Short mmCIF file of C-alpha atoms and ligand atoms in Angstrom, two decimals:
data_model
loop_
_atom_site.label_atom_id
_atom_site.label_comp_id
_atom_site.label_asym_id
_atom_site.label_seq_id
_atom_site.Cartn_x
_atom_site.Cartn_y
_atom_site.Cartn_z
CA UNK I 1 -3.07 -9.39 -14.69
CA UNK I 2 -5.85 -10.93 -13.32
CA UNK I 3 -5.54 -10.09 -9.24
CA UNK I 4 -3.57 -7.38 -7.39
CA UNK I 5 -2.88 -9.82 -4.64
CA UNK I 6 0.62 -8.82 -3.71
CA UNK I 7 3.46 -6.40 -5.76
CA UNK I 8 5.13 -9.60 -6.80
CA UNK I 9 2.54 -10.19 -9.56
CA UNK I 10 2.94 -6.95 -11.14
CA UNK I 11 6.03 -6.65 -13.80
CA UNK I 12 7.41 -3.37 -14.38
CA UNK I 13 5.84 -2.81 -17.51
CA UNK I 14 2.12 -3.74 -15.62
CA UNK I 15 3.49 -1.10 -12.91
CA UNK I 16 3.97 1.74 -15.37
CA UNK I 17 0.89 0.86 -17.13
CA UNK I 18 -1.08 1.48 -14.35
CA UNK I 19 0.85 4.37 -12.86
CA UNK I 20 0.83 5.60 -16.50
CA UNK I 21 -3.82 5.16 -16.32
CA UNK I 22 -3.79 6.49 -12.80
CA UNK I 23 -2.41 10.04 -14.67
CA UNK I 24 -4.63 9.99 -16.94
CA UNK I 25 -7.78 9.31 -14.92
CA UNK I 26 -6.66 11.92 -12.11
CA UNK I 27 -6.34 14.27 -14.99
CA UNK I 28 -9.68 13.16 -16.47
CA UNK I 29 -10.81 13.72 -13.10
CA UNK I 30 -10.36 17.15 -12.31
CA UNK I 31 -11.23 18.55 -15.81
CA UNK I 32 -14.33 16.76 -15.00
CA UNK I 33 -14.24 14.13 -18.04
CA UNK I 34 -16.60 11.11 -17.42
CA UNK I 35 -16.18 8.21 -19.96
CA UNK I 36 -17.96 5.84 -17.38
CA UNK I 37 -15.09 2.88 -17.75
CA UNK I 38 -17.06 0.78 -14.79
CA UNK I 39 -21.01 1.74 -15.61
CA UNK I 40 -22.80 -0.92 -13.94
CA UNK I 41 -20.02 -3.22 -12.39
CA UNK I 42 -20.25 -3.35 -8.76
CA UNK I 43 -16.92 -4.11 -6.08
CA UNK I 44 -17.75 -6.18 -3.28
CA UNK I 45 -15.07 -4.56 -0.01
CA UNK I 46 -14.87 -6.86 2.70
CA UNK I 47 -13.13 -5.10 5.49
CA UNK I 48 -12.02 -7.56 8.63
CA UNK I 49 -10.00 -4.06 9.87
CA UNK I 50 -10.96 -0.83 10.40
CA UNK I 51 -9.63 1.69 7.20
CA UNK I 52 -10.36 5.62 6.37
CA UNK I 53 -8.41 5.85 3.03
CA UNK I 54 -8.99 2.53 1.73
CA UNK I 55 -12.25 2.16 2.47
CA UNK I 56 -13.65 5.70 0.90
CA UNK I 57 -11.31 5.96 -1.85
CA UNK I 58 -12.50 2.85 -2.70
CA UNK I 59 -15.96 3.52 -2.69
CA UNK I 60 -15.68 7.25 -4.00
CA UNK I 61 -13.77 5.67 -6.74
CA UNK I 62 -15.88 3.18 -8.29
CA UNK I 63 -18.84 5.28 -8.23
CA UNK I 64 -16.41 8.11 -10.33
CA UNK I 65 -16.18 5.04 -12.48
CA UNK I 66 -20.07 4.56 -13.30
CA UNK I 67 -20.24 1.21 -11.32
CA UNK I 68 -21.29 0.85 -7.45
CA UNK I 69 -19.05 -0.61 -4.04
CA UNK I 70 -20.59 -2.50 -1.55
CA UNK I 71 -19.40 -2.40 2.30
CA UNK I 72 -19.13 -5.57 3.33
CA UNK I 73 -18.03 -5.74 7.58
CA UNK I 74 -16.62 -8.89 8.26
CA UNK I 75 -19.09 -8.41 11.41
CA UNK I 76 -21.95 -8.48 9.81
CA UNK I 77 -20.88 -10.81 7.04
CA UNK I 78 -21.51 -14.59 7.61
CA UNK I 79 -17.61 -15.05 7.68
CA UNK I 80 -17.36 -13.03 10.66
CA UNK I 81 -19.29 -16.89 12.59
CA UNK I 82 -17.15 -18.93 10.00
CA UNK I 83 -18.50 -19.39 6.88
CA UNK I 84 -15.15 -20.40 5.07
CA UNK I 85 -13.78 -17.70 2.62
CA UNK I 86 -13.65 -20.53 0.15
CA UNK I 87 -17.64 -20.80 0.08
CA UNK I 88 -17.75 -16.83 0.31
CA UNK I 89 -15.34 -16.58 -3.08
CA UNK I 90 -18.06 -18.52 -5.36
CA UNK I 91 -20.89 -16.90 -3.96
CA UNK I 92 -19.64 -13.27 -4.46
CA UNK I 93 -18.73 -14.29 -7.74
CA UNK I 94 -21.91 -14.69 -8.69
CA UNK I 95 -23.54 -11.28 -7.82
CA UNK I 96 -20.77 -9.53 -7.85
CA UNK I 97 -17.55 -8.20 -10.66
CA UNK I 98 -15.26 -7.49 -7.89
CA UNK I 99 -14.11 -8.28 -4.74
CA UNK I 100 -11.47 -5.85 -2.50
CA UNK I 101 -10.43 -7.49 1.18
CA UNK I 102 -8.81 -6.09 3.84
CA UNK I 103 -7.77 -8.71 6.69
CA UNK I 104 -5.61 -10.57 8.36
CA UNK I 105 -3.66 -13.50 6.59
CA UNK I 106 -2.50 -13.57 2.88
CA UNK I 107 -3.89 -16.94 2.34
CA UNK I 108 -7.32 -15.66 2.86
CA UNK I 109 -6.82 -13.61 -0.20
CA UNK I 110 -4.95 -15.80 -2.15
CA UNK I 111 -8.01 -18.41 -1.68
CA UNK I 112 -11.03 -15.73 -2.28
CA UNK I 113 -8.58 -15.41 -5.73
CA UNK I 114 -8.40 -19.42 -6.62
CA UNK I 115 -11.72 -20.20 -5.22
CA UNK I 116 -13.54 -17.08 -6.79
CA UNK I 117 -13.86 -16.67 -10.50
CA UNK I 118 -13.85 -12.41 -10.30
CA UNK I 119 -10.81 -10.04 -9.82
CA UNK I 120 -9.65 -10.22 -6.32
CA UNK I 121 -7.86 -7.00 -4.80
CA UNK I 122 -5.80 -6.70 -1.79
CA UNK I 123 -6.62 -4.26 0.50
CA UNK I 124 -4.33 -4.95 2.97
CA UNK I 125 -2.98 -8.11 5.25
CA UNK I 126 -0.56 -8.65 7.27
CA UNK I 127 1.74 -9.32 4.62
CA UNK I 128 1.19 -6.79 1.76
CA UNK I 129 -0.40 -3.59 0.88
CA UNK I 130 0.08 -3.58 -3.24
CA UNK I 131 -2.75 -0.52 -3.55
CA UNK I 132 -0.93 1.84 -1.05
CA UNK I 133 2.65 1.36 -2.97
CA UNK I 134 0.95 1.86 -6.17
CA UNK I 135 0.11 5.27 -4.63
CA UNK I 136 3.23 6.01 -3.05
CA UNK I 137 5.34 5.11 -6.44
CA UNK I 138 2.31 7.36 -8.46
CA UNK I 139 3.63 10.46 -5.84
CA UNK I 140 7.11 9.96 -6.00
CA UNK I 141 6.82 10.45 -9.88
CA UNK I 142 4.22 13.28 -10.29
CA UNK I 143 6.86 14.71 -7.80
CA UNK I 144 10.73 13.94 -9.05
CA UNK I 145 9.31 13.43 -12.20
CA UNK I 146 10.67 10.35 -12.37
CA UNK I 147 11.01 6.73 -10.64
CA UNK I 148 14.16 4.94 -11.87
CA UNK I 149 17.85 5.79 -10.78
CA UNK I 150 16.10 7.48 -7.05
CA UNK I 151 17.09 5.94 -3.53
CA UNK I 152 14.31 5.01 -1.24
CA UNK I 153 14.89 4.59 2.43
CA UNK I 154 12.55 2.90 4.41
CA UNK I 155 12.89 3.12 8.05
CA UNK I 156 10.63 1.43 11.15
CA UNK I 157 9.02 -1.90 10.98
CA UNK I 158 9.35 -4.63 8.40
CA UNK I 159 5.91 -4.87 7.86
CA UNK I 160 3.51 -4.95 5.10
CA UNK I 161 4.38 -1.46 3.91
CA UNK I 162 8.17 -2.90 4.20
CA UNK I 163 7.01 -5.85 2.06
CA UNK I 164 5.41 -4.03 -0.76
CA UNK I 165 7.72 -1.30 -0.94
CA UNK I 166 10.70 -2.85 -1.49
CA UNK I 167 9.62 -5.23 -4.11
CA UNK I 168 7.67 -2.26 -5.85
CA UNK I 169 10.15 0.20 -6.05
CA UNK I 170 12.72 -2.82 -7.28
CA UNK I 171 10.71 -3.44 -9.26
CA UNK I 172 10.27 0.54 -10.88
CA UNK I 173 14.03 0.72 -10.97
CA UNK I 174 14.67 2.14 -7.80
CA UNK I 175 17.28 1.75 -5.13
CA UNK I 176 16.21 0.44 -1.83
CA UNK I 177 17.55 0.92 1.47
CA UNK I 178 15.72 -0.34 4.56
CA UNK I 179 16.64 0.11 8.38
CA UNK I 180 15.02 -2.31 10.78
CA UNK I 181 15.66 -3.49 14.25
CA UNK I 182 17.00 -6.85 15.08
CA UNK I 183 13.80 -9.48 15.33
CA UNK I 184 11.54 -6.95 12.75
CA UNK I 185 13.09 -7.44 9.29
CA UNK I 186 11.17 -7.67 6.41
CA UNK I 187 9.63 -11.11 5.18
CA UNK I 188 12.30 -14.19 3.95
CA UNK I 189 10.52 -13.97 0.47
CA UNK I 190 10.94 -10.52 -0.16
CA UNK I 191 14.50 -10.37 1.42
CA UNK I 192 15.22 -13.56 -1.40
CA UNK I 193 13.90 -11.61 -4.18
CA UNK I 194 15.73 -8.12 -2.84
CA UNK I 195 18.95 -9.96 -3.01
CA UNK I 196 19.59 -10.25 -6.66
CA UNK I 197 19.48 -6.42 -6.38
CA UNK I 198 22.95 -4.88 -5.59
CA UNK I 199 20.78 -1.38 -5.15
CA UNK I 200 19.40 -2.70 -1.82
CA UNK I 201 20.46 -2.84 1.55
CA UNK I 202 19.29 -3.88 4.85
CA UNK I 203 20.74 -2.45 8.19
CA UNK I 204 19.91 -1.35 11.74
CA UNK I 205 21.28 1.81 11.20
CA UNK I 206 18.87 4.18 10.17
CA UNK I 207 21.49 6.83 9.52
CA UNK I 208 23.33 4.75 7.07
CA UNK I 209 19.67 3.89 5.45
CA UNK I 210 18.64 7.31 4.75
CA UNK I 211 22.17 8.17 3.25
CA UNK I 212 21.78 10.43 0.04
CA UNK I 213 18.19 9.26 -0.13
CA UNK I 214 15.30 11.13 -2.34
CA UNK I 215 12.34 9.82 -0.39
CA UNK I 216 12.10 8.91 3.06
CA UNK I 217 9.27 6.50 4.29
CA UNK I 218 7.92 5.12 7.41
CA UNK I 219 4.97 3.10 8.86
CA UNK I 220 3.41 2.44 12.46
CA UNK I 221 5.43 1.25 15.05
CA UNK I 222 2.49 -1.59 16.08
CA UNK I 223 0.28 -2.34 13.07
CA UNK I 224 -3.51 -3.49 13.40
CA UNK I 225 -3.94 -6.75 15.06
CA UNK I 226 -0.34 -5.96 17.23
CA UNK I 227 -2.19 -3.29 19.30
CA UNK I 228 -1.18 -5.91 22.95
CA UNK I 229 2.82 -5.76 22.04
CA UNK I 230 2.45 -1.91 21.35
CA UNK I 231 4.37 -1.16 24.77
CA UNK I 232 7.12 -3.77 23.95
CA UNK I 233 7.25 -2.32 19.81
CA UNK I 234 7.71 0.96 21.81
CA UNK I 235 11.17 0.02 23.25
CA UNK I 236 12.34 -1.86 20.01
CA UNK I 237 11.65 0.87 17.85
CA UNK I 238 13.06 3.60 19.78
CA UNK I 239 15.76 5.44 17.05
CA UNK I 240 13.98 3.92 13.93
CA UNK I 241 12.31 7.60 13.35
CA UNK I 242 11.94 10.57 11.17
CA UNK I 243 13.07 13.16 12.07
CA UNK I 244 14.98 16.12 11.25
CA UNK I 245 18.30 14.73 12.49
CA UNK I 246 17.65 11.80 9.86
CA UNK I 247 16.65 14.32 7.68
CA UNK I 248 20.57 15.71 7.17
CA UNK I 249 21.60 12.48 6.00
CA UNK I 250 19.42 12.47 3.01
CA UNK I 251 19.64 14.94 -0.18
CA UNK I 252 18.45 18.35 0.51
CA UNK I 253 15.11 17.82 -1.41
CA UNK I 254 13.94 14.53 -0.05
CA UNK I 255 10.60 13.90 0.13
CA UNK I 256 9.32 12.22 2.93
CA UNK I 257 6.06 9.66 2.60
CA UNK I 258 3.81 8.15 5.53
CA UNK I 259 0.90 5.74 4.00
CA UNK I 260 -1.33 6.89 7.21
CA UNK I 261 -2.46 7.10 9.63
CA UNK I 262 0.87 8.54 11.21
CA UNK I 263 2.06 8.26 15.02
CA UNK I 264 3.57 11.95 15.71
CA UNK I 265 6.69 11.32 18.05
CA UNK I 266 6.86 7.87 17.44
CA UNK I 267 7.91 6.65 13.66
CA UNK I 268 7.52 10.42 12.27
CA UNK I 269 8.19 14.06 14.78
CA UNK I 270 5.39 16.18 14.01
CA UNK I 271 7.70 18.83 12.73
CA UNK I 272 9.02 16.84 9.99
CA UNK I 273 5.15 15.37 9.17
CA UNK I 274 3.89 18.89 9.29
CA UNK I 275 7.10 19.91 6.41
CA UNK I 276 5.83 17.20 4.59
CA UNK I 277 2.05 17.47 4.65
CA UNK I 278 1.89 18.11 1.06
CA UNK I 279 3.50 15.02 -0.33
CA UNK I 280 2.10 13.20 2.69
CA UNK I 281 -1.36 14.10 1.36
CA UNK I 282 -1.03 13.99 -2.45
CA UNK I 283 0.27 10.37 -1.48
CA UNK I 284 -3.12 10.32 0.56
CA UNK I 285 -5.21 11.67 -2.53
CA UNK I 286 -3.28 9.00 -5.15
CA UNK I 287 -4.62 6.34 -3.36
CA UNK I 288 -7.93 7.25 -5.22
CA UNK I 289 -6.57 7.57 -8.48
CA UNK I 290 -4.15 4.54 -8.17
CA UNK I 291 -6.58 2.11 -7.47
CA UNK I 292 -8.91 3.70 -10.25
CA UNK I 293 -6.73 2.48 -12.40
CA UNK I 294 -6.30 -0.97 -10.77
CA UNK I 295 -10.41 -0.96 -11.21
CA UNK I 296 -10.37 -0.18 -14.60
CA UNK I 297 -7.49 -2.66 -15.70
CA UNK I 298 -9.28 -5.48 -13.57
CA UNK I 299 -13.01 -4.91 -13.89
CA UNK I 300 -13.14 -2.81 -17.22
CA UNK I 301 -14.37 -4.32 -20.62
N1 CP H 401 -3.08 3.86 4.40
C1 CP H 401 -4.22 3.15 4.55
O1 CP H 401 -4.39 2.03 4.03
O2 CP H 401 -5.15 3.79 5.32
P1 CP H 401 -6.49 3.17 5.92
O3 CP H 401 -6.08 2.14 6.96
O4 CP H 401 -7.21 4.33 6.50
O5 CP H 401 -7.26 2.50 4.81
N1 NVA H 402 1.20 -1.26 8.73
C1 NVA H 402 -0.07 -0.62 8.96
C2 NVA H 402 -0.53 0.08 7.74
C3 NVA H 402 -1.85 0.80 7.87
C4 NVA H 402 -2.32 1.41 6.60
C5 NVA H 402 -1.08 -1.64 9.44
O1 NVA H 402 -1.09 -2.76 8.91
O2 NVA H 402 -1.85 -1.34 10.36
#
């Protein structure tokens, strides 16, 4: 592994390996054991979206690690008046042992990666966001105590948390069921790669989604950079909610996961996020620990 640029180029066995380090250095961490895996490497973390998680447990986490994160606004940076990100990569590369972006287009990232000669991390595009389903699959464990054999149902948008999911949790061994309107289904490569798995289905019914399922998830209804068709996502994704109607359909002890920042009476009711805080927020917190162990696989010696 020499990128996290998207869940399809983690195998299973790189999945558990890192959910597997992510234990160990959350453990590490709060029985306050410092073996200073990243002293003196330094992440560069261009952001071309705003972020709260991503951004400080990002930061927080590589100085936990010994090493250093730089900021890097995409306002402030020369490719914010189009310097190309090609010409950015080799630069970087050369003061830096890291890079994490967060923007718009996959390419972008997939060309900081070619062009670049460091570890490239995706912080989220439009596409995928491989660091937040390392952290949701790193929950559902330390919670059911396991990851294989459980049903996932995914229910809203078939976004980049749609994307990620379902090949992640394919990947772990999991059954998938995602509910979608008509017009917002998940991306063509992801629904190719889903459909050599009989454990996954895609419907419009959210009822028949969330049937017998151990963890609920859901995402915004209008993601950043759709903020103009918000009013229009509004109407399409009217029904394609948690709630505690849905909530009957699945097993008694479902757990139900929101990557943040949640939308109360849109994709989630505020009872139901409010039941769920804990997981919600342990998902929150493993964001930090997950990508830890990303850091340390990628950066460390
Ligand atoms: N879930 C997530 O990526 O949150 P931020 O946008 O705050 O980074
Ligand atoms: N789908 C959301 C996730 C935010 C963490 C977005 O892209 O805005």
């Amino acid at each position: 592994m020499k990128h996290l640029l998207k869940m399809f180029d983690l195998t299973p066995e790189e999945i558990t390996e890192i959910l597997n380090l992510a234990d160990q250095l959350k453990y590490e961490q709060k029985h306050g054991i410092d073996k200073g895996y990243l002293k003196g490497k330094t992440l560069g973390m261009i952001f071309q979206k705003a972020s709260t998680r991503t951004r400080v447990s990002f930061e927080a986490g590589m100085f936990q690690l010994g090493g250093a994160a730089l900021f890097l606004s995409s306002n402030d940076l020369q490719i914010g008046r189009g310097e190309p990100v090609q010409d950015t990569a080799r630069v970087l590369s050369r003061y830096l042992d890291g890079i994490m972006i967060r923007t718009f287009a996959q390419k972008e990232v997939e060309d900081l990666a070619s062009y670049g000669s460091i570890p490239v991390i995706n912080g989220l595009t439009d596409y995928s966001h491989p660091c937040q389903v390392l952290a949701d699959l790193m929950t559902i464990r330390e919670h059911k105590g396991k990851l294989e054999g459980l049903k996932v149902c995914y229910v809203g948008d078939g976004n980049n948390m749609a994307n990620s999911l379902i090949v992640g949790c394919l990947k772990a061994g999991m059954a998938f069921s995602c509910a979608t309107p008509k017009g917002y289904t998940p991306a063509e490569d992801v629904l190719q790669f889903a459909k050599e798995y009989p454990c996954f289905t895609l419907t419009q019914s959210p009822a028949e989604a969330a049937k017998d399922a151990d963890v609920l998830i859901t995402d915004v209804w209008a993601s950043m950079g759709q903020e103009e068709e918000a009013s229009i996502r509004r109407k399409a994704f009217a029904g394609y909610q948690i709630n505690s109607e849905l909530l009957t359909y699945a097993k008694p002890d479902a757990m139900v996961l929101h990557c943040l920042p949640a939308h109360r009476e849109e994709e989630i009711t505020a009872n139901v996020f409010e039941a769920h805080a804990d997981e919600i927020f342990d998902e929150a917190e493993n964001r930090l620990h997950a990508q830890k162990a990303v850091l340390v696989k990628l950066l460390g010696a």
